[in-house]
XYZ file of C-alpha atoms in Angstrom:
437
model
C 16.107 -31.331 6.465
C 13.522 -28.777 7.645
C 14.256 -26.559 10.617
C 11.756 -28.440 12.810
C 13.753 -31.680 12.639
C 16.908 -29.996 13.847
C 15.105 -28.608 16.866
C 13.945 -32.066 17.919
C 17.591 -33.038 18.282
C 18.399 -29.754 20.032
C 15.499 -30.237 22.435
C 16.719 -33.674 23.478
C 20.264 -32.393 23.983
C 19.343 -29.237 25.889
C 16.878 -31.053 28.140
C 19.818 -33.046 29.451
C 21.746 -29.934 30.439
C 18.756 -27.840 31.508
C 19.028 -25.221 28.761
C 15.794 -25.916 26.888
C 14.532 -22.299 27.255
C 17.751 -21.005 25.688
C 17.461 -23.508 22.853
C 13.874 -22.467 22.247
C 14.781 -18.784 22.187
C 17.433 -19.699 19.630
C 14.752 -21.395 17.572
C 12.606 -18.294 17.879
C 15.539 -16.250 16.542
C 15.840 -18.656 13.627
C 12.152 -18.154 12.913
C 12.710 -14.400 12.779
C 15.629 -14.848 10.381
C 13.528 -17.062 8.123
C 10.708 -14.520 8.261
C 12.986 -11.641 7.283
C 14.446 -13.779 4.523
C 11.025 -14.399 3.002
C 10.800 -18.124 3.829
C 7.384 -17.853 5.434
C 6.565 -21.559 5.446
C 9.746 -22.522 7.301
C 9.327 -19.528 9.609
C 5.818 -20.705 10.493
C 7.168 -24.200 11.197
C 9.858 -22.794 13.483
C 7.418 -20.633 15.437
C 4.980 -23.539 15.738
C 7.718 -25.614 17.373
C 8.548 -22.728 19.696
C 4.885 -22.519 20.733
C 4.749 -26.259 21.372
C 7.733 -26.203 23.733
C 6.784 -22.904 25.386
C 3.306 -24.221 26.204
C 4.699 -27.426 27.672
C 7.378 -25.642 29.692
C 5.043 -22.779 30.703
C 7.333 -20.089 29.245
C 4.732 -17.331 28.979
C 6.909 -14.663 27.377
C 8.281 -17.060 24.771
C 4.772 -18.366 24.124
C 3.516 -14.865 23.349
C 6.509 -14.156 21.101
C 5.981 -17.467 19.321
C 2.347 -16.720 18.557
C 3.279 -13.222 17.385
C 5.967 -14.598 15.073
C 3.584 -17.208 13.699
C 1.036 -14.461 13.093
C 3.593 -12.484 11.097
C 4.538 -15.509 8.989
C 0.891 -16.267 8.229
C 0.140 -12.619 7.517
C 3.023 -12.412 5.038
C 1.628 -15.550 3.388
C -1.758 -13.774 3.019
C -3.423 -16.305 5.333
C -5.202 -13.530 7.181
C -7.760 -15.481 9.194
C -5.140 -17.817 10.677
C -2.778 -14.902 11.247
C -5.479 -13.069 13.167
C -6.112 -16.137 15.328
C -2.401 -16.363 16.118
C -2.238 -12.681 17.045
C -5.258 -13.147 19.319
C -3.394 -15.904 21.142
C -0.332 -13.676 21.419
C -2.413 -10.836 22.859
C -4.079 -13.152 25.363
C -0.748 -14.456 26.651
C 0.798 -10.980 26.729
C -2.018 -9.626 28.865
C -1.935 -12.649 31.168
C 1.831 -12.495 31.581
C 4.047 -10.414 33.805
C 7.463 -9.731 32.353
C 9.515 -6.681 31.504
C 8.837 -4.836 28.236
C 5.659 -6.777 27.461
C 3.888 -3.508 26.579
C 5.939 -3.223 23.389
C 4.754 -6.640 22.196
C 1.172 -5.792 23.139
C 1.290 -2.598 21.082
C 2.760 -4.402 18.086
C 0.136 -7.120 18.298
C -2.676 -4.558 18.423
C -1.235 -2.769 15.391
C -1.010 -5.958 13.340
C -4.499 -7.049 14.370
C -5.882 -3.680 13.363
C -4.242 -3.981 9.966
C -5.627 -7.473 9.404
C -9.151 -6.500 10.408
C -8.819 -3.682 7.902
C -7.825 -6.060 5.077
C -10.754 -8.280 5.997
C -13.123 -5.278 5.807
C -13.886 -5.606 9.530
C -13.685 -1.878 10.085
C -15.102 -1.600 13.601
C -12.590 -4.136 14.912
C -9.805 -2.452 12.956
C -10.605 0.930 14.476
C -10.770 -0.536 17.980
C -7.361 -2.207 17.729
C -5.617 0.666 15.964
C -6.884 3.174 18.516
C -5.605 0.937 21.298
C -2.262 0.597 19.505
C -1.927 4.369 19.095
C -2.584 4.927 22.802
C -0.176 2.172 23.807
C 2.583 3.564 21.588
C 1.949 7.049 22.964
C 2.397 5.721 26.501
C 5.593 3.942 25.421
C 6.960 7.122 23.872
C 7.204 5.522 20.420
C 6.133 8.505 18.337
C 6.789 6.897 14.943
C 4.615 3.860 15.681
C 1.921 6.089 17.192
C 1.837 8.110 13.977
C 1.712 4.923 11.891
C -1.309 3.771 13.893
C -3.026 7.139 13.462
C -2.351 7.108 9.717
C -3.964 3.682 9.368
C -6.926 4.876 11.417
C -7.280 7.862 9.108
C -7.269 5.631 6.025
C -10.071 3.512 7.426
C -12.233 6.498 8.316
C -11.633 7.866 4.822
C -12.793 4.570 3.308
C -15.968 4.415 5.398
C -16.978 7.946 4.402
C -16.025 9.706 7.638
C -13.656 12.277 6.114
C -13.748 14.745 8.999
C -12.492 12.122 11.441
C -9.957 10.951 8.859
C -8.566 14.449 8.369
C -8.200 14.874 12.132
C -6.132 11.702 12.422
C -4.079 12.591 9.356
C -3.234 15.969 10.864
C -2.203 14.343 14.140
C 0.042 11.933 12.263
C 1.517 14.742 10.156
C 2.396 16.765 13.252
C 4.229 13.783 14.735
C 6.082 12.986 11.503
C 7.169 16.619 11.267
C 8.376 16.556 14.866
C 10.498 13.452 14.320
C 11.645 14.591 10.875
C 10.289 11.684 8.819
C 10.033 13.216 5.343
C 8.742 10.171 3.421
C 5.839 9.771 5.824
C 5.112 13.496 5.675
C 4.840 13.198 1.896
C 2.347 10.338 2.191
C 0.187 12.203 4.714
C 0.265 15.448 2.729
C -0.913 13.451 -0.284
C -3.766 11.958 1.734
C -4.828 15.409 2.922
C -4.573 16.747 -0.622
C -6.781 13.905 -1.806
C -9.297 14.733 0.927
C -9.444 18.289 -0.392
C -10.384 17.086 -3.863
C -12.641 14.186 -2.981
C -14.502 15.212 0.178
C -16.157 18.184 1.851
C -13.881 17.933 4.893
C -11.392 20.254 3.181
C -11.682 22.703 0.315
C -10.125 22.102 -3.087
C -7.817 25.039 -2.364
C -6.675 23.319 0.830
C -6.089 20.161 -1.157
C -3.954 22.001 -3.701
C -1.869 23.525 -0.928
C -1.245 20.137 0.662
C -0.160 18.755 -2.711
C 2.119 21.756 -3.271
C 3.666 21.322 0.182
C 4.158 17.654 -0.531
C 5.828 18.332 -3.848
C 8.332 20.631 -2.162
C 9.345 17.671 -0.011
C 9.447 15.458 -3.108
C 11.870 17.934 -4.676
C 14.178 17.863 -1.655
C 13.940 14.092 -1.317
C 14.681 13.207 -4.951
C 16.456 16.130 -6.591
C 15.535 14.892 -10.068
C 11.761 14.426 -10.179
C 10.509 15.297 -13.698
C 7.153 16.739 -12.656
C 8.875 19.008 -10.150
C 11.231 20.187 -12.898
C 8.402 20.918 -15.325
C 6.299 22.753 -12.747
C 9.318 24.787 -11.640
C 9.703 26.064 -15.208
C 6.252 27.632 -15.322
C 5.594 29.337 -18.638
C 8.441 27.604 -20.466
C 7.642 25.672 -23.626
C 9.689 22.487 -23.729
C 10.884 20.961 -26.956
C 10.456 17.250 -27.478
C 14.208 16.805 -27.116
C 14.216 18.619 -23.770
C 11.363 16.510 -22.473
C 13.117 13.341 -23.590
C 16.238 14.432 -21.734
C 14.350 15.158 -18.506
C 12.596 11.817 -18.745
C 15.762 9.830 -19.437
C 17.705 11.482 -16.608
C 14.916 10.585 -14.214
C 14.758 6.982 -15.391
C 18.523 6.600 -15.019
C 18.662 8.039 -11.493
C 15.523 6.380 -10.148
C 17.249 3.105 -9.096
C 19.575 5.110 -6.825
C 16.662 6.334 -4.699
C 15.956 4.484 -1.451
C 12.985 2.126 -1.590
C 11.295 4.000 1.261
C 11.538 7.233 -0.720
C 10.249 5.638 -3.914
C 7.209 4.221 -2.140
C 6.396 7.578 -0.542
C 6.737 9.586 -3.751
C 4.829 6.947 -5.715
C 1.973 7.134 -3.231
C 2.040 10.926 -3.445
C 1.607 10.958 -7.220
C -0.937 8.153 -7.096
C -3.212 10.177 -4.815
C -2.676 13.374 -6.783
C -3.379 11.541 -10.033
C -6.543 10.007 -8.662
C -7.679 13.436 -7.486
C -7.129 14.874 -10.972
C -9.091 11.994 -12.495
C -12.059 12.836 -10.303
C -11.611 16.486 -11.270
C -11.886 15.550 -14.962
C -8.247 16.254 -15.823
C -7.317 12.846 -17.257
C -4.223 13.902 -19.214
C -2.565 15.507 -16.206
C -3.706 12.546 -14.113
C -2.059 10.078 -16.501
C 1.318 11.754 -16.083
C 1.014 11.683 -12.295
C -0.035 8.035 -12.326
C 2.706 7.082 -14.769
C 5.208 8.643 -12.356
C 3.573 6.758 -9.478
C 3.890 3.450 -11.337
C 7.564 4.106 -12.096
C 8.362 5.051 -8.505
C 6.536 1.992 -7.172
C 8.239 -0.353 -9.656
C 10.867 -1.430 -7.155
C 9.844 -4.946 -8.216
C 8.382 -6.186 -11.522
C 4.589 -5.957 -11.244
C 3.853 -9.664 -11.544
C 6.645 -10.638 -9.159
C 5.724 -8.071 -6.540
C 2.705 -10.020 -5.181
C 5.004 -12.959 -4.450
C 7.617 -10.865 -2.645
C 6.126 -7.699 -1.155
C 2.372 -7.380 -0.761
C 2.453 -3.661 0.072
C 4.369 -2.722 -3.073
C 2.155 -4.994 -5.168
C -1.016 -3.333 -3.910
C 0.314 0.133 -4.719
C 1.328 -0.989 -8.226
C -2.129 -2.476 -8.764
C -3.739 0.788 -7.691
C -1.444 2.776 -10.000
C -2.374 0.526 -12.921
C -6.082 0.718 -12.090
C -6.168 4.501 -12.035
C -3.956 4.647 -15.141
C -6.478 2.421 -16.860
C -9.242 4.804 -15.889
C -7.196 7.728 -17.203
C -6.670 5.965 -20.517
C -10.376 5.142 -20.678
C -11.367 8.753 -20.094
C -9.100 9.871 -22.962
C -10.508 7.072 -25.176
C -7.223 5.163 -25.366
C -9.139 1.939 -24.936
C -6.424 -0.542 -25.806
C -4.095 0.856 -23.134
C -7.027 0.988 -20.704
C -7.760 -2.701 -21.226
C -4.069 -3.541 -20.863
C -3.878 -1.707 -17.547
C -7.067 -3.238 -16.152
C -5.927 -6.720 -17.161
C -2.679 -6.167 -15.275
C -4.683 -5.268 -12.167
C -6.677 -8.454 -12.629
C -3.542 -10.589 -12.813
C -1.925 -8.931 -9.810
C -5.093 -9.185 -7.733
C -5.418 -12.888 -8.504
C -1.864 -13.395 -7.224
C -2.664 -11.356 -4.120
C -5.797 -13.416 -3.513
C -7.929 -10.431 -2.629
C -11.373 -9.114 -3.641
C -9.587 -6.286 -5.470
C -9.836 -8.429 -8.595
C -13.428 -7.272 -9.018
C -12.311 -3.703 -9.547
C -10.269 -4.777 -12.548
C -13.506 -6.171 -13.957
C -15.350 -2.934 -13.237
C -12.709 -1.016 -15.177
C -12.845 -3.483 -18.046
C -16.643 -3.361 -18.023
C -16.689 0.441 -18.287
C -14.188 0.285 -21.147
C -16.166 -2.300 -23.111
C -19.333 -0.305 -22.456
C -17.626 2.754 -23.958
C -16.665 0.647 -26.965
C -20.210 -0.681 -27.292
C -18.884 -4.229 -27.095
C -21.942 -5.942 -25.638
C -20.497 -9.444 -26.009
C -17.362 -8.629 -24.026
C -19.440 -6.807 -21.421
C -21.656 -9.874 -21.014
C -18.645 -12.166 -20.679
C -17.139 -9.926 -18.016
C -20.353 -10.007 -16.042
C -19.828 -13.768 -15.870
C -16.119 -13.276 -15.012
C -15.098 -15.081 -18.206
C -11.785 -13.364 -18.792
C -10.794 -15.897 -21.433
C -13.050 -14.060 -23.858
C -10.816 -10.964 -23.963
C -9.524 -10.590 -27.553
C -6.140 -12.195 -28.123
C -4.650 -9.030 -29.530
C -5.294 -7.369 -26.177
C -4.139 -10.166 -23.901
C -1.716 -8.974 -21.245
C 1.271 -10.770 -19.802
C 3.031 -8.005 -17.924
C 3.317 -4.237 -17.976
C 6.981 -3.269 -18.366
C 7.305 0.407 -17.584
C 8.570 1.162 -21.098
C 5.210 0.006 -22.506
C 3.551 3.186 -21.261
C 4.488 5.663 -23.974
C 6.488 8.759 -23.236
C 3.645 10.650 -24.879
C 1.816 10.365 -21.542
C 4.560 12.376 -19.889
C 4.697 14.825 -22.798
C 0.953 15.372 -22.860
C 1.123 16.345 -19.208
C 3.790 18.922 -19.955
C 1.762 20.456 -22.758
C -1.404 20.852 -20.689
C -1.972 23.838 -18.444
C -0.114 22.224 -15.579
C 0.503 25.445 -13.708
C -2.808 27.109 -14.454
C -5.285 27.660 -11.608
C -7.870 24.906 -11.511
C -11.546 25.595 -11.990
C -13.253 26.331 -8.720
C -16.330 24.399 -7.735
C -15.324 21.108 -9.309
C -17.982 18.741 -8.067
C -16.969 15.239 -7.101
C -19.437 12.647 -5.894
C -17.849 9.568 -4.338
C -21.092 8.112 -3.109
C -22.432 6.736 -6.393
C -22.258 3.242 -7.849
C -18.752 1.871 -8.354
C -17.042 5.052 -7.210
C -17.986 4.303 -3.603
C -16.653 0.774 -3.967
C -13.423 2.028 -5.488
C -12.870 4.399 -2.596
C -13.323 1.614 -0.066
C -10.938 -0.608 -1.975
C -8.277 1.891 -2.878
């Protein structure tokens, strides 16, 4: 029997003894448990029942919590429009109510609404809600949540080509994360600032390199076994193939022992560094960074991740996309097509417009190959025309050859980079990619 049926019996029983509010709060707690357990459909049903009773009994605080919980369940199910409507109802009841600690729920609702507006490409609304959330969390003394709000604000301003504003928010967030000692978040923000140095005029390339170097110092302290850290630390040393294999294998063996939070942060760090190197026309070095990012983010298998954890899935899709571009730039077209097809499959599971960027990568690859027929088919979104020998089912991490890692080690990894590298993000698909990724 579903959870809703059990509550009907509970409601009848508790009405007799006058404890219906307590029973409904219990149901709300059950909804939270279902939500945390990943049963979003049952969680939504539980919260819907809570809302029904709370409205009838005029329990304003429970009504707001019910709408917030329903919003979370719908958001986790990728039903963004309905989730946003539920959060709006929660915010309305929070602001109309008068109970202790309601400010915390208001701040959380604003933060979630800002995130949803962002996913729906409603940037003005996203900025409005995230700014309000940051101020509310500041007033509440919740520094971590304030920094999270500022970081999301920075990402949006970066996407809409306002890098100076983005850098300001990133620096605010970094200062807070340093104050509270949150190393994983510091790594993510340092990566974002490093990326801004390479891809925008808000910071110099030298500034970007310093942010990446600072971030890698934290990566070293957080992991203790990162292969890129080990190679860079041995500047000037020529590694044998056997030595490189050993470094790689030790890393692969120890990686599962790293906390998920740490893996996500380090993966994001290398993803942004790799993307920056791609734009700076260093595809071999970029491939190694992006390979590391994909490994760190592979907490879940890539085609299962969209069904379990949307955030991890999106990062894996971005890793694969940029890897595909790195392979394309080095003329490894078969691996490029494989990577772009993985992005396509993941995006279709995520039900997001990101699927079109897989097609843009595939289109560039087929254009490089001079395959006019495949290029035409892609323009019509006819993926079934991709050659059978290149069809892609999944991308196990061992399918990306160790030669990617080795090639990185053999390039001038520690050499100063050419000054004046010009990067133009405001042309054709590059602008679209920035807004998506």
